[in-house]
GROMACS .gro file of C-alpha atoms in nm:
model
  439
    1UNK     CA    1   0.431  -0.214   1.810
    2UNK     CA    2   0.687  -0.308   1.542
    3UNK     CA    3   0.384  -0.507   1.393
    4UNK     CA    4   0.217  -0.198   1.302
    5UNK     CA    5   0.452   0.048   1.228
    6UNK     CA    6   0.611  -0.175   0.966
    7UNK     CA    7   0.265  -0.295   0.814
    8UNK     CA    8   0.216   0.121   0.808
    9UNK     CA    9   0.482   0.178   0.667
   10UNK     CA   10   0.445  -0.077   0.397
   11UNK     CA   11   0.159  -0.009   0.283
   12UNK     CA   12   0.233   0.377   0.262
   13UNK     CA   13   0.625   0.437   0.181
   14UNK     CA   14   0.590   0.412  -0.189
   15UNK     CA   15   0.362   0.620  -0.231
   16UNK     CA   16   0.474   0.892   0.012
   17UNK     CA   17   0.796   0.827  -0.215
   18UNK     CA   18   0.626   0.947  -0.526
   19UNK     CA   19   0.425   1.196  -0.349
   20UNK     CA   20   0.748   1.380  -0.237
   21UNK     CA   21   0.903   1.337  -0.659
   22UNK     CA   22   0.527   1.494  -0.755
   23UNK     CA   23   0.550   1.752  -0.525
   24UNK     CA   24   0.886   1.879  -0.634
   25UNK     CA   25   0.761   1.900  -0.984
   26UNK     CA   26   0.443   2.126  -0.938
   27UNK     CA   27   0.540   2.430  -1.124
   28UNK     CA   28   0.474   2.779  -0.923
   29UNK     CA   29   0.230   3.052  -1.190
   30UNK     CA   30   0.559   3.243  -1.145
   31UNK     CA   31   0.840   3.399  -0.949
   32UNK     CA   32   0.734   3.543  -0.624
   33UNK     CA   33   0.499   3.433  -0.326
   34UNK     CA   34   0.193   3.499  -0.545
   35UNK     CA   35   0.349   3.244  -0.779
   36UNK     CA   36   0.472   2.968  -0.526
   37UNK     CA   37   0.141   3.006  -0.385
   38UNK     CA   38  -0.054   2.862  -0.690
   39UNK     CA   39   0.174   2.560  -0.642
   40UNK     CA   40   0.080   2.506  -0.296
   41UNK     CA   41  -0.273   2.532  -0.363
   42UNK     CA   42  -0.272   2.268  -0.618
   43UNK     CA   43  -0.062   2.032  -0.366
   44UNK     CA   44  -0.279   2.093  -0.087
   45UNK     CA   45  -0.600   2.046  -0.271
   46UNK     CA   46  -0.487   1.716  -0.387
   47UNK     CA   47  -0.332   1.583  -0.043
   48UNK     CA   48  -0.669   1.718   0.101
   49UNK     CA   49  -0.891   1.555  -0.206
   50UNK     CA   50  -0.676   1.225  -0.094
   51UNK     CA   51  -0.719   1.223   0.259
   52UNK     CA   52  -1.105   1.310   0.252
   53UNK     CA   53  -1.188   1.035  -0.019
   54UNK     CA   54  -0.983   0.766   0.151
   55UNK     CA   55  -1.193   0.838   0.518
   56UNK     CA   56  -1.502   0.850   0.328
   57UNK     CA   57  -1.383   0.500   0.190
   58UNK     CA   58  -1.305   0.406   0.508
   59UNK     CA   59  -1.619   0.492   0.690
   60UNK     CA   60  -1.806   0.312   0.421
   61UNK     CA   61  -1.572  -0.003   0.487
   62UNK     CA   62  -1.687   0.028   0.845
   63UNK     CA   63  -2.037   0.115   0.870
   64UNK     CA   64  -2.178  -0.061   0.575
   65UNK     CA   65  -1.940  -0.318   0.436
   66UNK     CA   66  -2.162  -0.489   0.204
   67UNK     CA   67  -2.198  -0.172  -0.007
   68UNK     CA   68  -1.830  -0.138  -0.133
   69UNK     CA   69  -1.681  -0.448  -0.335
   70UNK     CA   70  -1.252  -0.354  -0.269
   71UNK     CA   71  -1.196  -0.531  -0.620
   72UNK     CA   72  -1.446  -0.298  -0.770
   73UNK     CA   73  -1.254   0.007  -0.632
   74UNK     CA   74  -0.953  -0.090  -0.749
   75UNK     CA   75  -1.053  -0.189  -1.103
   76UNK     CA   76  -1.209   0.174  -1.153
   77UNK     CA   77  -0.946   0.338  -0.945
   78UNK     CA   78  -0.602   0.189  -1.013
   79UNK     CA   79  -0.629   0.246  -1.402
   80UNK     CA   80  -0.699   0.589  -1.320
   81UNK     CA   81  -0.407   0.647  -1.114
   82UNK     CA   82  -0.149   0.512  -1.399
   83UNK     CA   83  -0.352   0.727  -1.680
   84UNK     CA   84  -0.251   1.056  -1.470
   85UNK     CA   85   0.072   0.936  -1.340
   86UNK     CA   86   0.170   0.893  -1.745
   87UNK     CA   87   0.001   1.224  -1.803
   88UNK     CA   88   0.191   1.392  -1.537
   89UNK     CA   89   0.521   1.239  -1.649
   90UNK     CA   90   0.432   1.349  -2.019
   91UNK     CA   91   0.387   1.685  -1.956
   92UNK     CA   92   0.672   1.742  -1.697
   93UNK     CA   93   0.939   1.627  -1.974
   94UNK     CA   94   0.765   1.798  -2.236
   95UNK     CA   95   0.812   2.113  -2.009
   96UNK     CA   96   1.161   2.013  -1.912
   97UNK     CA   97   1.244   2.052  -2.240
   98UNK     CA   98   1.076   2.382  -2.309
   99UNK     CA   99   1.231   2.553  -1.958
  100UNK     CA  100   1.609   2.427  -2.009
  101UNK     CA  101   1.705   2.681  -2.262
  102UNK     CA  102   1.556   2.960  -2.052
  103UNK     CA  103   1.751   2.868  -1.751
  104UNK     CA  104   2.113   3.040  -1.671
  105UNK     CA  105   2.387   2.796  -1.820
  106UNK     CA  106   2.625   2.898  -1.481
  107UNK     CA  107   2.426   2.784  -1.237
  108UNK     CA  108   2.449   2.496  -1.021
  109UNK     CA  109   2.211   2.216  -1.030
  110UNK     CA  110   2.011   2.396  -0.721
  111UNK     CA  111   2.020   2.685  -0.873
  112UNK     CA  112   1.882   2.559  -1.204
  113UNK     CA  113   1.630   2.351  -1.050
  114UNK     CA  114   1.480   2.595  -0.820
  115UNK     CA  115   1.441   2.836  -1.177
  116UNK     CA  116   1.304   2.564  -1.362
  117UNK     CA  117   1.056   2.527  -1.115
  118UNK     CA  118   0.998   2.962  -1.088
  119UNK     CA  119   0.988   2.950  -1.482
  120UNK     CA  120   0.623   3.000  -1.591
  121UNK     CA  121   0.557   2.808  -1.934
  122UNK     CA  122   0.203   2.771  -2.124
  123UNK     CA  123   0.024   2.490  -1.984
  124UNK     CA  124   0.176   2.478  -1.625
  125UNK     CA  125  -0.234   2.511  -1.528
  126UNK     CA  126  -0.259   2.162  -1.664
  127UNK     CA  127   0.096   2.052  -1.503
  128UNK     CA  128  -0.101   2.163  -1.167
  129UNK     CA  129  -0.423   2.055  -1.245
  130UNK     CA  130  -0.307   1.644  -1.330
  131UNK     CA  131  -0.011   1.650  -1.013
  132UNK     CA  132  -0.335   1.740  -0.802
  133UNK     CA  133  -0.496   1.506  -0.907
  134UNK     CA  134  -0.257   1.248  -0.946
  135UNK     CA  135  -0.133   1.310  -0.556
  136UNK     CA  136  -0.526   1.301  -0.490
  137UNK     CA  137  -0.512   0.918  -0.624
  138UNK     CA  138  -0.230   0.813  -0.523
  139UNK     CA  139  -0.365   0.868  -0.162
  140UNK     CA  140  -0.706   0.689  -0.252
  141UNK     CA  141  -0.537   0.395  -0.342
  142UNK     CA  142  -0.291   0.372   0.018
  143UNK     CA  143  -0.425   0.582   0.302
  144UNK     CA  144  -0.741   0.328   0.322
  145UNK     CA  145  -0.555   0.072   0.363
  146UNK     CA  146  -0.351   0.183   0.628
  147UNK     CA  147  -0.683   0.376   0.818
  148UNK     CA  148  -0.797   0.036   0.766
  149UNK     CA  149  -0.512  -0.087   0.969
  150UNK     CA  150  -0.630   0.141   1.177
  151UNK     CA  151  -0.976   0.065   1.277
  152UNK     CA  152  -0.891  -0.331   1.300
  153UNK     CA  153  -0.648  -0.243   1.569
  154UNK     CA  154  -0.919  -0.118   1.775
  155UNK     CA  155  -1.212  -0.306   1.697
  156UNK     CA  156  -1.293  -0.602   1.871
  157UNK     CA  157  -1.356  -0.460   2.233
  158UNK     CA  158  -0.960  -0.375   2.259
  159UNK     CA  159  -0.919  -0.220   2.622
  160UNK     CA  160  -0.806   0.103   2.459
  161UNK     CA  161  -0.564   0.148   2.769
  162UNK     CA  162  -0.399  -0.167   2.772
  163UNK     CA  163  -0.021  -0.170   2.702
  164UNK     CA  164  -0.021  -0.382   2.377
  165UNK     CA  165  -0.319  -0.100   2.245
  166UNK     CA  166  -0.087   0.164   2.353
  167UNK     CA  167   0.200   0.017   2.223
  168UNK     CA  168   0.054  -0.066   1.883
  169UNK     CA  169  -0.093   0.325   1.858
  170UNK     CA  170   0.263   0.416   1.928
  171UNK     CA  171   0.381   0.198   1.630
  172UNK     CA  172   0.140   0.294   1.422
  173UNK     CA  173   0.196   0.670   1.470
  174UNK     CA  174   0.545   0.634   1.396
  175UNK     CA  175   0.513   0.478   1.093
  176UNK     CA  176   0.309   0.824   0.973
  177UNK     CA  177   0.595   1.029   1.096
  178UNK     CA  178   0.857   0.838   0.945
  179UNK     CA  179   0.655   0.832   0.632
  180UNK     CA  180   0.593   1.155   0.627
  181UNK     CA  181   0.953   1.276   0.685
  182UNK     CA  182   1.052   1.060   0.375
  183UNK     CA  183   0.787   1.237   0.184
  184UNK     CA  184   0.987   1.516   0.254
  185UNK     CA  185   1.319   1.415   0.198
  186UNK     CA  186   1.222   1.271  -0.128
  187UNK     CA  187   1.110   1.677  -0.203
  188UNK     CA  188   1.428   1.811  -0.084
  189UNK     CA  189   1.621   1.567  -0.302
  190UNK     CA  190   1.464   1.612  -0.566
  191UNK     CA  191   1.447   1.948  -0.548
  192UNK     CA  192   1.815   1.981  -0.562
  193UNK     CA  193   1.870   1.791  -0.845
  194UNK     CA  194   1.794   1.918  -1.195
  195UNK     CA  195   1.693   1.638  -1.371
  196UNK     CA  196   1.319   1.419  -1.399
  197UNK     CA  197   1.496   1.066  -1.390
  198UNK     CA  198   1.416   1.044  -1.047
  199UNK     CA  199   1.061   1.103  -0.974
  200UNK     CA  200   1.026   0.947  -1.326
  201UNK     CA  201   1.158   0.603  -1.185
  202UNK     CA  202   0.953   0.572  -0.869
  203UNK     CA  203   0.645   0.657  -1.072
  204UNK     CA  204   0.733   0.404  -1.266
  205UNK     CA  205   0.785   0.184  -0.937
  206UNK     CA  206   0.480   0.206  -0.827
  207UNK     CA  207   0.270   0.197  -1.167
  208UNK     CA  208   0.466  -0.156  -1.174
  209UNK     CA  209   0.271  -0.227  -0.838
  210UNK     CA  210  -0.059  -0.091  -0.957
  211UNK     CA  211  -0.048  -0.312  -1.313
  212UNK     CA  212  -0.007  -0.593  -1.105
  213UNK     CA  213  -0.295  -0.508  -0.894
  214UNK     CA  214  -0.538  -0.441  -1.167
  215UNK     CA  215  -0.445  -0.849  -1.291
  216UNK     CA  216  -0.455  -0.997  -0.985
  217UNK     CA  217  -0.816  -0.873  -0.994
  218UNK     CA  218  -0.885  -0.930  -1.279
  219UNK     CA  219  -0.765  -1.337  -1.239
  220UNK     CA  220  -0.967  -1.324  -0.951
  221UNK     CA  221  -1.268  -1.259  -1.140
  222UNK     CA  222  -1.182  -1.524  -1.381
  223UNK     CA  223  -1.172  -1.256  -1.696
  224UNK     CA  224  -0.776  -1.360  -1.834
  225UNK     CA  225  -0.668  -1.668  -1.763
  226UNK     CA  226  -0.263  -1.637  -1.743
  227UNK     CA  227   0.011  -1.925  -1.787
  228UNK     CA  228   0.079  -2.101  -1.459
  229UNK     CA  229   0.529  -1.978  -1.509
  230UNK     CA  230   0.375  -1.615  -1.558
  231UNK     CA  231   0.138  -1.639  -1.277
  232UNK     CA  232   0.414  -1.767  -1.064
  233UNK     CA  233   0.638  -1.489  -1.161
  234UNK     CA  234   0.373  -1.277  -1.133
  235UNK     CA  235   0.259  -1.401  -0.723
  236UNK     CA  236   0.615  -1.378  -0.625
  237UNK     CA  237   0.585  -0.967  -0.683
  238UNK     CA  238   0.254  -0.980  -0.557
  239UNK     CA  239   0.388  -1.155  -0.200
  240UNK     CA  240   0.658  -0.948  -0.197
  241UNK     CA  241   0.534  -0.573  -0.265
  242UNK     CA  242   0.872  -0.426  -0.091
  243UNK     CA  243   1.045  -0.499  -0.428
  244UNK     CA  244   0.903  -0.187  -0.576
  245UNK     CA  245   0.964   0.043  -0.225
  246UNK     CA  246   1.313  -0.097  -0.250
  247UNK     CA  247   1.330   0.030  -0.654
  248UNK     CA  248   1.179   0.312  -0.576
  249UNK     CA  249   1.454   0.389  -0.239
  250UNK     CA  250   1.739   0.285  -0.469
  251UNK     CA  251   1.639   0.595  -0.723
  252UNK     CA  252   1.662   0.859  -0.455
  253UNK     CA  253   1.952   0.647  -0.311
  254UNK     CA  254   2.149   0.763  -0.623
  255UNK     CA  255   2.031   1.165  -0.582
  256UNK     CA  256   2.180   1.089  -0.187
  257UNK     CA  257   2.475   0.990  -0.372
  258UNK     CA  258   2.494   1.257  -0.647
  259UNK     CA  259   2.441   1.508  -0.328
  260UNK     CA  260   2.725   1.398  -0.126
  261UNK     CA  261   2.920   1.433  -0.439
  262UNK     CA  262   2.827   1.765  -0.503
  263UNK     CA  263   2.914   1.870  -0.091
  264UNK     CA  264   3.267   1.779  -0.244
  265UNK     CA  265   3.296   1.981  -0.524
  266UNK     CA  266   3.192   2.288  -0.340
  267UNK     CA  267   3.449   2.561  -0.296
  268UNK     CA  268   3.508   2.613   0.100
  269UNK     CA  269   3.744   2.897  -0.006
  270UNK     CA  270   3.626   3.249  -0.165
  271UNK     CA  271   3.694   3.595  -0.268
  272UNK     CA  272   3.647   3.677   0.080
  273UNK     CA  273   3.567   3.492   0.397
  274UNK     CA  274   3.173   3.549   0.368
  275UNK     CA  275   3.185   3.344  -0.017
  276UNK     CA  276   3.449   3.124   0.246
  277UNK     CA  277   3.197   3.064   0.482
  278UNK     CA  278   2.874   3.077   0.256
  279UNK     CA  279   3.077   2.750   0.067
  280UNK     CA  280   3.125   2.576   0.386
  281UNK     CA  281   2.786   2.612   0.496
  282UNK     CA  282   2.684   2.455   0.214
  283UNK     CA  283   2.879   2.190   0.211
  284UNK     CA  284   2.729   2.096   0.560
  285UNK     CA  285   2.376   2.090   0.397
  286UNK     CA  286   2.433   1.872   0.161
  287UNK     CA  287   2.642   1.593   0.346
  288UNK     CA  288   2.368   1.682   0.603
  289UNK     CA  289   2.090   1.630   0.394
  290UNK     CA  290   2.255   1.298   0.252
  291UNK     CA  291   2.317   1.159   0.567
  292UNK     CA  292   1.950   1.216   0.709
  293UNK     CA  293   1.768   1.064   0.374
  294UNK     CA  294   2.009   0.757   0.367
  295UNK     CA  295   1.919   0.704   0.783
  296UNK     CA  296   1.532   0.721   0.667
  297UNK     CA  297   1.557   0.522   0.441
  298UNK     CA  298   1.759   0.290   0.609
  299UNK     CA  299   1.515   0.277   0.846
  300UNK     CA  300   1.201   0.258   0.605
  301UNK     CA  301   1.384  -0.072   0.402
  302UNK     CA  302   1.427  -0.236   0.745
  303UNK     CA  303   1.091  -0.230   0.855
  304UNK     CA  304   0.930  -0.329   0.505
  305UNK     CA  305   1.162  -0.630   0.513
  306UNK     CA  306   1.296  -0.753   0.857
  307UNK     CA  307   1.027  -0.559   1.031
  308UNK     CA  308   0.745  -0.715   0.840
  309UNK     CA  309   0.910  -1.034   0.838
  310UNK     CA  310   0.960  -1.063   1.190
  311UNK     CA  311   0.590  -0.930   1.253
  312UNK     CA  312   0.472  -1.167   1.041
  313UNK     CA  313   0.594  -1.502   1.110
  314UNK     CA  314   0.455  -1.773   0.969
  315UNK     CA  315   0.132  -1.877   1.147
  316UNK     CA  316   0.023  -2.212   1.214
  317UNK     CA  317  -0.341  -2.264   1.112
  318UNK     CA  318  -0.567  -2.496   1.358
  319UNK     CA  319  -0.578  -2.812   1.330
  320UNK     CA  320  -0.959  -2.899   1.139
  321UNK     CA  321  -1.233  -3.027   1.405
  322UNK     CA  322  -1.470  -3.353   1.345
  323UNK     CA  323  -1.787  -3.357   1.238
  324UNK     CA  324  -2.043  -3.632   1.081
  325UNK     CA  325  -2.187  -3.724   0.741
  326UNK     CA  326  -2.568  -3.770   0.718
  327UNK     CA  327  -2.811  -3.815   0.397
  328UNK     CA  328  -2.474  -3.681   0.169
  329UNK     CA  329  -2.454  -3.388   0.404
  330UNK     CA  330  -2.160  -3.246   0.597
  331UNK     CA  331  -2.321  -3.213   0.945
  332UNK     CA  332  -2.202  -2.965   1.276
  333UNK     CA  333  -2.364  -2.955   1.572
  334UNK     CA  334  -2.443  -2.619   1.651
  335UNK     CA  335  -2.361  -2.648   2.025
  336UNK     CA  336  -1.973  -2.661   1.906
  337UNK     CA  337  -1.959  -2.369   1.680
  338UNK     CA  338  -2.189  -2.138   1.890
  339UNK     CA  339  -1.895  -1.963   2.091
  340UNK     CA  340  -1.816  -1.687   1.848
  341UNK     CA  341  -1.457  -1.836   1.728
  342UNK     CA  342  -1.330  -1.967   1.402
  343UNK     CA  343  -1.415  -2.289   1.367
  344UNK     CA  344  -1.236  -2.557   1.050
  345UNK     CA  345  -1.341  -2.814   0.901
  346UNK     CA  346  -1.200  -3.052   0.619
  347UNK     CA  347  -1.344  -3.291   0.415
  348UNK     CA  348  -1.152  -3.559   0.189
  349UNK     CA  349  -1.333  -3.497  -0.170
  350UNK     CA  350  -1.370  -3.860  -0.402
  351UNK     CA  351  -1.032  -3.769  -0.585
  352UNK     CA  352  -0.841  -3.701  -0.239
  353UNK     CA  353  -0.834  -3.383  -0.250
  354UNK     CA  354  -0.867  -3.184   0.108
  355UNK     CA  355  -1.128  -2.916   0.057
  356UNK     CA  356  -1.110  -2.686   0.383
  357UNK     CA  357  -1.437  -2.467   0.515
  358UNK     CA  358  -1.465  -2.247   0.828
  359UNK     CA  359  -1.756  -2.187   1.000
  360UNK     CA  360  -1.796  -1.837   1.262
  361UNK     CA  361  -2.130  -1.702   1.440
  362UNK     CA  362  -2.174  -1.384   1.350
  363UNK     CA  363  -2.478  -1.332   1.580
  364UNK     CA  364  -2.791  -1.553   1.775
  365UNK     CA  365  -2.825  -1.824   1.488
  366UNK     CA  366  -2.643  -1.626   1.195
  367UNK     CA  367  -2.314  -1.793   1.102
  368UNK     CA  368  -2.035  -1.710   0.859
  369UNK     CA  369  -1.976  -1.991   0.624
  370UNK     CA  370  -1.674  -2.017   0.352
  371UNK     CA  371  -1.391  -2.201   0.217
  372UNK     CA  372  -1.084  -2.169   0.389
  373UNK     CA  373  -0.957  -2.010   0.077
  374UNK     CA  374  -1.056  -1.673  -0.120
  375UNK     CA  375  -0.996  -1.542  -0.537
  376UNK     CA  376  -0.778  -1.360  -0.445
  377UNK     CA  377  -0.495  -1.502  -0.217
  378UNK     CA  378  -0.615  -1.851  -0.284
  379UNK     CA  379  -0.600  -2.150  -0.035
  380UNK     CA  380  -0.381  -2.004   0.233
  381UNK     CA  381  -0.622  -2.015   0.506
  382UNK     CA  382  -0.783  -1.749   0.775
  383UNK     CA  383  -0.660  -1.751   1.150
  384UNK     CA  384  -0.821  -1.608   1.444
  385UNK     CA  385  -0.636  -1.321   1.602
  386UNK     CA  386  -0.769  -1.086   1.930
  387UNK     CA  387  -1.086  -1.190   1.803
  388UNK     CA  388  -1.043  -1.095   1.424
  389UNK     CA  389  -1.029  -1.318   1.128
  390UNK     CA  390  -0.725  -1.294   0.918
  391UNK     CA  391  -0.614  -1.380   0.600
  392UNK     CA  392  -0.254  -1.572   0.616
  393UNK     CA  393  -0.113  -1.438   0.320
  394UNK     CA  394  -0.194  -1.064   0.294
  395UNK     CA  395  -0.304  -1.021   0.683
  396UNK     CA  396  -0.626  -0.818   0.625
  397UNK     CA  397  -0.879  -0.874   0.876
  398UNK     CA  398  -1.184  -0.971   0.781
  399UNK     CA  399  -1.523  -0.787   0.884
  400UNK     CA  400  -1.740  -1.084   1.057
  401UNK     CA  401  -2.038  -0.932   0.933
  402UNK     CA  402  -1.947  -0.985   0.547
  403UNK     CA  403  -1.806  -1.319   0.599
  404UNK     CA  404  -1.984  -1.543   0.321
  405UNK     CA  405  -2.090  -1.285   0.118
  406UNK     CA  406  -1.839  -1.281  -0.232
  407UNK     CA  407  -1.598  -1.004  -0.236
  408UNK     CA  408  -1.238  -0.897  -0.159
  409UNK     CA  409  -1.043  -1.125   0.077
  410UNK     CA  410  -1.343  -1.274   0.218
  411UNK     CA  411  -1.335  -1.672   0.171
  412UNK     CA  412  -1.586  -1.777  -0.112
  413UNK     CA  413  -1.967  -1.871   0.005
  414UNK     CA  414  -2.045  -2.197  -0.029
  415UNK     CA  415  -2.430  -2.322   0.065
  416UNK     CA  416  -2.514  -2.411   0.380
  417UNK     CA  417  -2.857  -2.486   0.602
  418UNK     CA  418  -2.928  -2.430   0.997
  419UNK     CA  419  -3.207  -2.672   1.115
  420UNK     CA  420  -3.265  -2.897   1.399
  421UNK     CA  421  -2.961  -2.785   1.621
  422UNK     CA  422  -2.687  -2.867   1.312
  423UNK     CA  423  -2.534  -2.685   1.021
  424UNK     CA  424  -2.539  -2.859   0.720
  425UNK     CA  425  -2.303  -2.832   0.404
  426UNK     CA  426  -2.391  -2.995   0.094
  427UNK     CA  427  -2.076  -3.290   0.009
  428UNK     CA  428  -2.183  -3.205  -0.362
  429UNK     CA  429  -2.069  -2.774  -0.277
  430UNK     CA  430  -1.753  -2.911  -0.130
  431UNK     CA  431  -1.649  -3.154  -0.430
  432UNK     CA  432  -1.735  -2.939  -0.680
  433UNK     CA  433  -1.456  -2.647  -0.428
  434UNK     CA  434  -1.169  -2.967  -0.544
  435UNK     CA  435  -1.054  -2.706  -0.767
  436UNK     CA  436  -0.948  -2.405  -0.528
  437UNK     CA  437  -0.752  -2.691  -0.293
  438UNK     CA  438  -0.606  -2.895  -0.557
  439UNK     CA  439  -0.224  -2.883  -0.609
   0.00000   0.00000   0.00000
């Protein structure tokens, strides 16, 4: 249970983060419901946009997995979702700018911000039209992930009934509600404070998490080669993705603090006892409203670090099996590796370098032969889990079926035969794979 709902929640708090910042930003066409009702059409269509793509994705993943390439998504996608989270950032401070001297100098910072918001301005359209969009992508590039999460969770002949299913549905489902809740926390927050600083630093956040997406694909299709002290630098972010949540939570962390503040500076004493009262009531809000963000996201930082920490403790891979050498041939019998599990094997290369490959059936006499290692997350290993294979570092599950075929997380192809009851590898495919192991 706390396995899921903190790999949920991981994969889906920044970016429910920035949705909220986005959100609060939409400008209505105008005062009035006909004007706050633009707004909430463009929001809408881009959550729904979001949502509709990212099953579609996800439905692809499932029912034809050889069709999508992840890495290829991502390259096309991710760029797209920094151009219009720029964009969007552009033209909200251009039209900060343009609203403040239109807005009443007495007001408070609600007041003002609420106005700012009511204030129609030339080119709010395109405001609406690029924070649709831009909450449309943002989506795309987490909620497949996490449906993802998902689907392996109940793959696999899981007794849908069992207690750990159960428990890891209920885990799961409470990582969208507490996701969702900060979502809207980061809204109210943001709505109450008149500046774009903000939503303009968890954009930033999770740009800073996209940029290093689009190069670790890139490295992984050998395009750049980077310095080994920037790659370092570079893997430590990558391995620890909560960094930028964390950034991100610190931002609106500030706006919690800023709110309690302002609960202070209220007068609780009026003209009369309604202003009296009125004050007092809104001094409650906000230390209400303070107190409620910091507990979620209290609660979000503890499951993207202890949580995910604790649910992912550092697995043991098994120990590599024997096999036989025959006519400079790597040789299995088939009889050991026909039982549907994950199967490793490691051979000692001329320059003493351990070069690790797995072997899985797939089906009747088709197998699944790679490298215990993969572009992307390198020689780390897979493990077998309630009958999934899983990468150790970034703990996606594999789909059996696409398992050596080049792609994603999958563990690189290397050549292999089936004949006369063995499975052969070639010794000259595994020394020439010294590279991938070697130190």
């Amino acid at each position: 249970m706390l396995q899921q709902m903190s790999e949920a929640t991981l994969t889906l708090l920044l970016t429910m983060l920035a949705l909220g910042a986005v959100i609060r930003f939409m400008p209505a066409a105008g005062r009035g419901r006909r004007g706050k009702k633009a707004r909430s059409v463009a929001v809408w269509a881009g959550i729904g946009l979001g949502m509709v793509s990212s099953l579609a994705l996800t439905i692809i993943n499932v029912e034809a997995p050889k069709s999508v390439n992840r890495q290829t998504v991502g390259l096309f996608t991710l760029p797209v979702a920094i151009v219009l989270a720029v964009l969007f950032l552009a033209l909200i401070a251009v039209r900060s700018r343009r609203v403040r001297s239109l807005l009443p100098g007495d007001a408070d910072d609600e007041a003002r911000a609420a106005s700012s918001m009511e204030t129609a301005v030339s080119g709010d359209t395109l405001v609406r039209i690029v924070g649709a969009l831009y909450i449309a992508a943002a989506l795309f590039r987490a909620v497949p992930t996490a449906m993802n999460q998902a689907v392996m969770m109940l793959s696999g002949g899981v007794e849908i009934y069992s207690t750990p299913v159960v428990l890891a549905i209920v885990g799961y489902t409470l990582a969208w509600v507490l996701v969702c809740f900060v979502t809207w926390v980061s809204y109210r927050l943001c709505s109450w404070n008149n500046r774009v600083w903000p939503a303009a630093f968890i954009l930033i956040s999770l740009l800073a998490n996209h940029a290093l997406m689009i190069v670790r694909i890139i490295k992984a299709k050998r395009w750049i080669a980077i310095p080994k002290d920037a790659w370092n630098v570079m893997s430590w972010f990558i391995n620890h993705e909560a960094v930028f949540t964390i950034a991100a939570g610190l931002a609106l962390c500030a706006v919690v603090f800023l709110t309690w503040l302002a609960s202070r500076s209220i007068p609780t004493v009026g003209a009369n006892p309604a202003e009296g009262r009125l004050g007092r009531a809104r001094s409650r809000l906000y230390k209400s409203m303070a107190g409620t963000a910091a507990l979620g996201y209290l609660c979000g930082a503890l499951l993207i670090t202890v949580g995910v920490a604790y649910g992912s403790q550092e697995i043991e891979l098994s120990p590599p099996e024997s096999f036989s050498v025959v006519d400079d041939q790597v040789s299995v019998n088939l009889a050991d590796i026909s039982d549907g599990h994950l199967h490793r094997f490691e051979y000692t290369t001329s320059g003493g370098v351990k070069v690790r490959f797995i072997v899985i059936q797939k089906s009747g006499s088709s197998f699944g032969v790679g490298l215990d290692a993969c572009d992307i997350c390198g020689p780390t290993g897979y493990y077998e889990k309630d009958g999934k294979v899983i990468c150790k570092l970034c703990e996606v599950a594999m789909n059996i079926a696409t398992i050596g075929f080049k792609g994603g997380c999958n563990p690189i192809p290397i050549d292999y035969k089936v004949s006369n009851g063995t499975l052969t590898v070639p010794i000259s495919a595994l020394e020439a794979s010294a590279s991938v192991f070697a130190k």
